[in-house]
Amino acid sequence: MEQPRLLAVHAHADDETITMGGTMALCADRGVRVVNVCCTDGSLATIVDPEMAAREAEVRPRLAEIRREELTRACRVLGVDEVHWLGYRDSGMAGAPTNSDAGAFWRADLDEVAGRLVAIIRSVRPHVVVTYDANGAYGHPDHVQAHRATLLAVEAARVGDRYPDAGAPWTVSKIYYTAFPRSEAERIVALAQAAGLPPPFGDTPIDELGFIADDAVVTTGVDVRTTIPRKLAALREHRSQIGPDFPMLLAPEEVMVKEFSVEHFSLALTRVAGGARESDLFAGVAV
Protein backbone atom coordinates (compact mmCIF):
# COMPACT_ATOMS: atom_id res chain seq x y z
CA MET A 1 0.00 0.00 0.00
CA GLU A 2 1.32 3.43 -0.96
CA GLN A 3 1.83 5.96 1.83
CA PRO A 4 -0.73 8.79 1.63
CA ARG A 5 0.87 12.23 1.39
CA LEU A 6 -0.33 15.71 2.35
CA LEU A 7 1.26 19.00 1.27
CA ALA A 8 0.27 22.27 2.95
CA VAL A 9 1.31 25.62 1.45
CA HIS A 10 1.18 28.52 3.91
CA ALA A 11 2.27 32.14 3.82
CA HIS A 12 3.85 32.57 7.25
CA ALA A 13 5.01 30.55 10.23
CA ASP A 14 2.00 29.95 12.55
CA ASP A 15 -0.58 29.86 9.71
CA GLU A 16 -0.21 26.09 9.51
CA THR A 17 -0.95 25.56 13.20
CA ILE A 18 -3.82 28.04 13.46
CA THR A 19 -5.70 26.77 10.40
CA MET A 20 -4.96 23.05 10.35
CA GLY A 21 -2.57 22.04 13.12
CA GLY A 22 -4.96 19.41 14.45
CA THR A 23 -5.42 17.93 10.99
CA MET A 24 -1.68 17.78 10.40
CA ALA A 25 -1.16 15.93 13.67
CA LEU A 26 -4.07 13.58 12.97
CA CYS A 27 -2.71 12.77 9.52
CA ALA A 28 0.72 12.09 11.01
CA ASP A 29 -0.88 9.73 13.55
CA ARG A 30 -2.54 7.85 10.69
CA GLY A 31 0.68 7.31 8.79
CA VAL A 32 0.30 10.14 6.30
CA ARG A 33 3.50 11.84 5.22
CA VAL A 34 2.92 15.51 6.07
CA VAL A 35 4.94 18.25 4.38
CA ASN A 36 4.63 21.99 5.03
CA VAL A 37 5.78 24.86 2.80
CA CYS A 38 6.29 28.31 4.33
CA CYS A 39 6.47 30.98 1.63
CA THR A 40 7.80 34.02 3.53
CA ASP A 41 10.18 34.95 6.30
CA GLY A 42 7.48 36.64 8.41
CA SER A 43 9.86 39.48 9.22
CA LEU A 44 7.23 42.25 9.25
CA ALA A 45 4.85 40.67 11.73
CA THR A 46 3.82 42.38 14.95
CA ILE A 47 5.77 41.01 17.91
CA VAL A 48 3.17 40.13 20.52
CA ASP A 49 5.30 38.46 23.17
CA PRO A 50 5.78 41.15 25.87
CA GLU A 51 9.37 40.24 26.65
CA MET A 52 10.34 40.23 22.97
CA ALA A 53 8.36 43.39 22.26
CA ALA A 54 10.23 45.20 25.03
CA ARG A 55 13.45 44.38 23.16
CA GLU A 56 12.11 45.05 19.66
CA ALA A 57 15.21 46.93 18.52
CA GLU A 58 17.20 43.78 19.26
CA VAL A 59 14.58 41.21 18.21
CA ARG A 60 13.27 42.75 14.97
CA PRO A 61 16.47 42.17 12.95
CA ARG A 62 16.36 38.51 14.00
CA LEU A 63 12.61 37.98 13.65
CA ALA A 64 12.86 35.95 10.44
CA GLU A 65 15.34 33.60 12.13
CA ILE A 66 13.22 33.43 15.29
CA ARG A 67 10.08 32.57 13.35
CA ARG A 68 11.90 29.88 11.41
CA GLU A 69 12.97 28.31 14.70
CA GLU A 70 9.41 28.60 16.05
CA LEU A 71 8.01 26.89 12.96
CA THR A 72 10.55 24.10 13.19
CA ARG A 73 9.54 23.39 16.79
CA ALA A 74 5.80 23.66 16.09
CA CYS A 75 6.03 21.27 13.15
CA ARG A 76 7.98 18.83 15.29
CA VAL A 77 5.16 18.89 17.85
CA LEU A 78 2.58 18.25 15.11
CA GLY A 79 4.53 15.38 13.57
CA VAL A 80 5.25 17.15 10.27
CA ASP A 81 7.82 15.15 8.34
CA GLU A 82 9.35 17.90 6.25
CA VAL A 83 9.37 21.71 6.10
CA HIS A 84 10.32 23.79 3.06
CA TRP A 85 11.06 27.51 3.26
CA LEU A 86 10.74 29.51 0.05
CA GLY A 87 12.34 32.50 1.79
CA TYR A 88 10.47 35.40 0.22
CA ARG A 89 10.28 38.60 2.22
CA ASP A 90 7.09 39.24 4.17
CA SER A 91 4.95 41.73 2.19
CA GLY A 92 3.12 43.22 5.16
CA MET A 93 -0.61 43.82 5.38
CA ALA A 94 -2.67 44.83 2.35
CA GLY A 95 -1.97 48.40 1.28
CA ALA A 96 1.27 48.73 3.25
CA PRO A 97 4.18 50.40 1.41
CA THR A 98 6.16 47.20 1.97
CA ASN A 99 3.90 45.42 -0.55
CA SER A 100 6.11 47.01 -3.22
CA ASP A 101 9.47 46.21 -1.66
CA ALA A 102 11.98 44.32 -3.74
CA GLY A 103 11.98 40.72 -2.58
CA ALA A 104 8.44 40.90 -1.16
CA PHE A 105 6.42 37.78 -1.87
CA TRP A 106 3.59 39.89 -3.31
CA ARG A 107 5.98 41.14 -6.01
CA ALA A 108 7.56 37.78 -6.74
CA ASP A 109 7.25 36.44 -10.27
CA LEU A 110 4.43 33.88 -10.17
CA ASP A 111 6.11 31.70 -12.77
CA GLU A 112 9.18 31.50 -10.56
CA VAL A 113 7.19 30.74 -7.40
CA ALA A 114 5.06 28.15 -9.17
CA GLY A 115 8.19 26.52 -10.55
CA ARG A 116 9.65 26.14 -7.08
CA LEU A 117 6.39 24.63 -5.84
CA VAL A 118 6.24 22.31 -8.85
CA ALA A 119 9.64 20.92 -7.86
CA ILE A 120 8.35 20.26 -4.33
CA ILE A 121 5.11 18.69 -5.61
CA ARG A 122 6.96 16.39 -7.99
CA SER A 123 9.36 15.39 -5.22
CA VAL A 124 6.77 14.86 -2.46
CA ARG A 125 4.05 13.55 -4.83
CA PRO A 126 1.16 14.60 -2.56
CA HIS A 127 -2.31 13.16 -3.00
CA VAL A 128 -3.83 16.17 -1.22
CA VAL A 129 -2.74 19.83 -1.22
CA VAL A 130 -4.10 22.47 1.18
CA THR A 131 -3.76 26.25 0.84
CA TYR A 132 -6.02 29.35 1.05
CA ASP A 133 -8.96 30.55 -1.01
CA ALA A 134 -8.72 33.33 -3.61
CA ASN A 135 -9.05 35.98 -0.89
CA GLY A 136 -6.13 34.48 0.97
CA ALA A 137 -8.51 33.74 3.87
CA TYR A 138 -8.53 37.39 4.97
CA GLY A 139 -6.96 39.42 2.18
CA HIS A 140 -3.32 39.35 3.23
CA PRO A 141 -1.19 39.76 0.07
CA ASP A 142 1.07 36.86 0.99
CA HIS A 143 -1.91 34.56 1.47
CA VAL A 144 -3.37 35.61 -1.88
CA GLN A 145 -0.02 35.00 -3.56
CA ALA A 146 0.25 31.58 -1.92
CA HIS A 147 -3.19 30.71 -3.31
CA ARG A 148 -2.27 31.80 -6.83
CA ALA A 149 1.09 30.09 -6.89
CA THR A 150 -0.26 26.84 -5.43
CA LEU A 151 -3.05 26.51 -7.97
CA LEU A 152 -0.67 27.24 -10.83
CA ALA A 153 1.84 24.74 -9.48
CA VAL A 154 -0.68 21.93 -8.99
CA GLU A 155 -1.84 22.24 -12.60
CA ALA A 156 1.66 22.67 -14.00
CA ALA A 157 3.04 19.72 -12.02
CA ARG A 158 0.99 17.27 -14.10
CA VAL A 159 2.22 18.59 -17.46
CA GLY A 160 5.54 17.12 -18.51
CA ASP A 161 6.76 20.01 -20.65
CA ARG A 162 6.10 22.57 -17.91
CA TYR A 163 9.21 22.99 -15.75
CA PRO A 164 10.83 19.91 -17.33
CA ASP A 165 13.84 20.13 -15.02
CA ALA A 166 11.66 19.97 -11.88
CA GLY A 167 11.12 16.21 -11.92
CA ALA A 168 8.63 13.71 -13.29
CA PRO A 169 5.00 14.89 -13.63
CA TRP A 170 2.62 14.27 -10.75
CA THR A 171 -1.15 14.70 -10.57
CA VAL A 172 -2.60 15.90 -7.26
CA SER A 173 -5.93 14.23 -6.47
CA LYS A 174 -7.51 16.99 -4.35
CA ILE A 175 -6.98 20.63 -3.41
CA TYR A 176 -8.56 22.13 -0.30
CA TYR A 177 -8.79 25.64 1.07
CA THR A 178 -8.70 26.24 4.81
CA ALA A 179 -12.06 27.58 6.01
CA PHE A 180 -13.71 29.13 9.05
CA PRO A 181 -17.49 28.83 8.65
CA ARG A 182 -19.86 31.55 9.76
CA SER A 183 -21.81 29.14 11.96
CA GLU A 184 -18.61 28.26 13.84
CA ALA A 185 -17.83 31.93 14.45
CA GLU A 186 -21.34 32.52 15.76
CA ARG A 187 -21.08 29.49 18.04
CA ILE A 188 -17.72 30.63 19.44
CA VAL A 189 -19.04 34.12 20.17
CA ALA A 190 -22.03 32.62 22.01
CA LEU A 191 -19.81 30.26 24.03
CA ALA A 192 -17.47 33.07 25.06
CA GLN A 193 -20.38 35.24 26.11
CA ALA A 194 -21.91 32.44 28.18
CA ALA A 195 -18.56 31.78 29.87
CA GLY A 196 -17.97 35.45 30.64
CA LEU A 197 -14.87 35.55 28.44
CA PRO A 198 -13.84 38.52 26.27
CA PRO A 199 -15.31 38.52 22.74
CA PRO A 200 -12.95 36.28 20.72
CA PHE A 201 -12.99 38.66 17.75
CA GLY A 202 -13.02 41.87 19.74
CA ASP A 203 -15.67 44.41 18.79
CA THR A 204 -15.64 43.47 15.11
CA PRO A 205 -19.02 42.13 13.91
CA ILE A 206 -18.87 38.68 12.35
CA ASP A 207 -20.01 40.10 9.01
CA GLU A 208 -16.90 42.28 8.94
CA LEU A 209 -14.40 39.50 9.69
CA GLY A 210 -12.46 38.92 6.49
CA PHE A 211 -11.72 35.26 7.17
CA ILE A 212 -15.32 34.05 7.51
CA ALA A 213 -16.56 31.53 4.92
CA ASP A 214 -20.19 30.95 4.03
CA ASP A 215 -21.28 27.57 5.35
CA ALA A 216 -22.41 26.61 1.84
CA VAL A 217 -18.82 26.46 0.55
CA VAL A 218 -17.46 24.47 3.50
CA THR A 219 -17.38 20.83 2.44
CA THR A 220 -15.19 19.11 4.98
CA GLY A 221 -14.99 18.94 8.76
CA VAL A 222 -12.15 16.95 10.30
CA ASP A 223 -12.60 15.75 13.89
CA VAL A 224 -9.32 16.63 15.61
CA ARG A 225 -10.28 16.19 19.26
CA THR A 226 -7.49 13.65 19.81
CA THR A 227 -4.85 16.11 18.60
CA ILE A 228 -6.09 19.36 20.16
CA PRO A 229 -3.48 19.14 22.98
CA ARG A 230 -0.69 19.04 20.38
CA LYS A 231 -2.24 21.87 18.40
CA LEU A 232 -2.26 24.01 21.54
CA ALA A 233 1.34 23.05 22.29
CA ALA A 234 2.34 23.96 18.74
CA LEU A 235 0.58 27.33 19.04
CA ARG A 236 2.65 28.07 22.14
CA GLU A 237 5.83 27.41 20.16
CA HIS A 238 4.98 30.44 18.01
CA ARG A 239 5.81 32.65 20.96
CA SER A 240 6.63 35.80 18.98
CA GLN A 241 3.19 35.77 17.35
CA ILE A 242 0.82 34.07 19.76
CA GLY A 243 0.42 35.31 23.31
CA PRO A 244 -1.50 33.80 26.24
CA ASP A 245 -4.52 35.95 25.31
CA PHE A 246 -4.82 34.29 21.89
CA PRO A 247 -8.47 33.09 21.62
CA MET A 248 -7.54 29.42 21.22
CA LEU A 249 -5.42 29.56 24.38
CA LEU A 250 -7.91 31.36 26.63
CA ALA A 251 -10.18 28.37 27.18
CA PRO A 252 -9.08 25.38 29.29
CA GLU A 253 -7.76 22.46 27.26
CA GLU A 254 -10.73 20.26 28.13
CA VAL A 255 -13.07 22.93 26.77
CA MET A 256 -11.06 23.15 23.55
CA VAL A 257 -11.24 19.37 23.12
CA LYS A 258 -15.00 19.39 23.68
CA GLU A 259 -16.05 22.56 21.87
CA PHE A 260 -13.40 23.20 19.20
CA SER A 261 -12.77 19.71 17.93
CA VAL A 262 -13.35 20.27 14.19
CA GLU A 263 -11.15 21.95 11.59
CA HIS A 264 -12.91 23.01 8.41
CA PHE A 265 -11.98 23.03 4.74
CA SER A 266 -13.49 23.75 1.32
CA LEU A 267 -12.86 21.25 -1.46
CA ALA A 268 -11.63 23.34 -4.40
CA LEU A 269 -10.63 20.64 -6.89
CA THR A 270 -11.04 16.90 -6.97
CA ARG A 271 -10.15 14.17 -9.42
CA VAL A 272 -11.78 11.42 -7.36
CA ALA A 273 -15.38 10.49 -6.63
CA GLY A 274 -16.85 11.63 -3.34
CA GLY A 275 -19.89 12.89 -1.51
CA ALA A 276 -21.06 16.43 -0.89
CA ARG A 277 -19.87 16.37 2.73
CA GLU A 278 -16.64 14.86 4.02
CA SER A 279 -14.88 14.18 7.30
CA ASP A 280 -11.52 13.15 5.82
CA LEU A 281 -9.22 15.02 3.42
CA PHE A 282 -8.31 11.68 1.85
CA ALA A 283 -11.91 10.57 1.24
CA GLY A 284 -12.06 8.83 -2.13
CA VAL A 285 -8.28 8.87 -2.64
CA ALA A 286 -6.90 5.47 -3.62
CA VAL A 287 -3.47 4.84 -2.09
Short mmCIF file of C-alpha atoms in Angstrom, two decimals, residues 140-255:
data_model
loop_
_atom_site.label_atom_id
_atom_site.label_comp_id
_atom_site.label_asym_id
_atom_site.label_seq_id
_atom_site.Cartn_x
_atom_site.Cartn_y
_atom_site.Cartn_z
CA HIS A 140 -3.32 39.35 3.23
CA PRO A 141 -1.19 39.76 0.07
CA ASP A 142 1.07 36.86 0.99
CA HIS A 143 -1.91 34.56 1.47
CA VAL A 144 -3.37 35.61 -1.88
CA GLN A 145 -0.02 35.00 -3.56
CA ALA A 146 0.25 31.58 -1.92
CA HIS A 147 -3.19 30.71 -3.31
CA ARG A 148 -2.27 31.80 -6.83
CA ALA A 149 1.09 30.09 -6.89
CA THR A 150 -0.26 26.84 -5.43
CA LEU A 151 -3.05 26.51 -7.97
CA LEU A 152 -0.67 27.24 -10.83
CA ALA A 153 1.84 24.74 -9.48
CA VAL A 154 -0.68 21.93 -8.99
CA GLU A 155 -1.84 22.24 -12.60
CA ALA A 156 1.66 22.67 -14.00
CA ALA A 157 3.04 19.72 -12.02
CA ARG A 158 0.99 17.27 -14.10
CA VAL A 159 2.22 18.59 -17.46
CA GLY A 160 5.54 17.12 -18.51
CA ASP A 161 6.76 20.01 -20.65
CA ARG A 162 6.10 22.57 -17.91
CA TYR A 163 9.21 22.99 -15.75
CA PRO A 164 10.83 19.91 -17.33
CA ASP A 165 13.84 20.13 -15.02
CA ALA A 166 11.66 19.97 -11.88
CA GLY A 167 11.12 16.21 -11.92
CA ALA A 168 8.63 13.71 -13.29
CA PRO A 169 5.00 14.89 -13.63
CA TRP A 170 2.62 14.27 -10.75
CA THR A 171 -1.15 14.70 -10.57
CA VAL A 172 -2.60 15.90 -7.26
CA SER A 173 -5.93 14.23 -6.47
CA LYS A 174 -7.51 16.99 -4.35
CA ILE A 175 -6.98 20.63 -3.41
CA TYR A 176 -8.56 22.13 -0.30
CA TYR A 177 -8.79 25.64 1.07
CA THR A 178 -8.70 26.24 4.81
CA ALA A 179 -12.06 27.58 6.01
CA PHE A 180 -13.71 29.13 9.05
CA PRO A 181 -17.49 28.83 8.65
CA ARG A 182 -19.86 31.55 9.76
CA SER A 183 -21.81 29.14 11.96
CA GLU A 184 -18.61 28.26 13.84
CA ALA A 185 -17.83 31.93 14.45
CA GLU A 186 -21.34 32.52 15.76
CA ARG A 187 -21.08 29.49 18.04
CA ILE A 188 -17.72 30.63 19.44
CA VAL A 189 -19.04 34.12 20.17
CA ALA A 190 -22.03 32.62 22.01
CA LEU A 191 -19.81 30.26 24.03
CA ALA A 192 -17.47 33.07 25.06
CA GLN A 193 -20.38 35.24 26.11
CA ALA A 194 -21.91 32.44 28.18
CA ALA A 195 -18.56 31.78 29.87
CA GLY A 196 -17.97 35.45 30.64
CA LEU A 197 -14.87 35.55 28.44
CA PRO A 198 -13.84 38.52 26.27
CA PRO A 199 -15.31 38.52 22.74
CA PRO A 200 -12.95 36.28 20.72
CA PHE A 201 -12.99 38.66 17.75
CA GLY A 202 -13.02 41.87 19.74
CA ASP A 203 -15.67 44.41 18.79
CA THR A 204 -15.64 43.47 15.11
CA PRO A 205 -19.02 42.13 13.91
CA ILE A 206 -18.87 38.68 12.35
CA ASP A 207 -20.01 40.10 9.01
CA GLU A 208 -16.90 42.28 8.94
CA LEU A 209 -14.40 39.50 9.69
CA GLY A 210 -12.46 38.92 6.49
CA PHE A 211 -11.72 35.26 7.17
CA ILE A 212 -15.32 34.05 7.51
CA ALA A 213 -16.56 31.53 4.92
CA ASP A 214 -20.19 30.95 4.03
CA ASP A 215 -21.28 27.57 5.35
CA ALA A 216 -22.41 26.61 1.84
CA VAL A 217 -18.82 26.46 0.55
CA VAL A 218 -17.46 24.47 3.50
CA THR A 219 -17.38 20.83 2.44
CA THR A 220 -15.19 19.11 4.98
CA GLY A 221 -14.99 18.94 8.76
CA VAL A 222 -12.15 16.95 10.30
CA ASP A 223 -12.60 15.75 13.89
CA VAL A 224 -9.32 16.63 15.61
CA ARG A 225 -10.28 16.19 19.26
CA THR A 226 -7.49 13.65 19.81
CA THR A 227 -4.85 16.11 18.60
CA ILE A 228 -6.09 19.36 20.16
CA PRO A 229 -3.48 19.14 22.98
CA ARG A 230 -0.69 19.04 20.38
CA LYS A 231 -2.24 21.87 18.40
CA LEU A 232 -2.26 24.01 21.54
CA ALA A 233 1.34 23.05 22.29
CA ALA A 234 2.34 23.96 18.74
CA LEU A 235 0.58 27.33 19.04
CA ARG A 236 2.65 28.07 22.14
CA GLU A 237 5.83 27.41 20.16
CA HIS A 238 4.98 30.44 18.01
CA ARG A 239 5.81 32.65 20.96
CA SER A 240 6.63 35.80 18.98
CA GLN A 241 3.19 35.77 17.35
CA ILE A 242 0.82 34.07 19.76
CA GLY A 243 0.42 35.31 23.31
CA PRO A 244 -1.50 33.80 26.24
CA ASP A 245 -4.52 35.95 25.31
CA PHE A 246 -4.82 34.29 21.89
CA PRO A 247 -8.47 33.09 21.62
CA MET A 248 -7.54 29.42 21.22
CA LEU A 249 -5.42 29.56 24.38
CA LEU A 250 -7.91 31.36 26.63
CA ALA A 251 -10.18 28.37 27.18
CA PRO A 252 -9.08 25.38 29.29
CA GLU A 253 -7.76 22.46 27.26
CA GLU A 254 -10.73 20.26 28.13
CA VAL A 255 -13.07 22.93 26.77
#
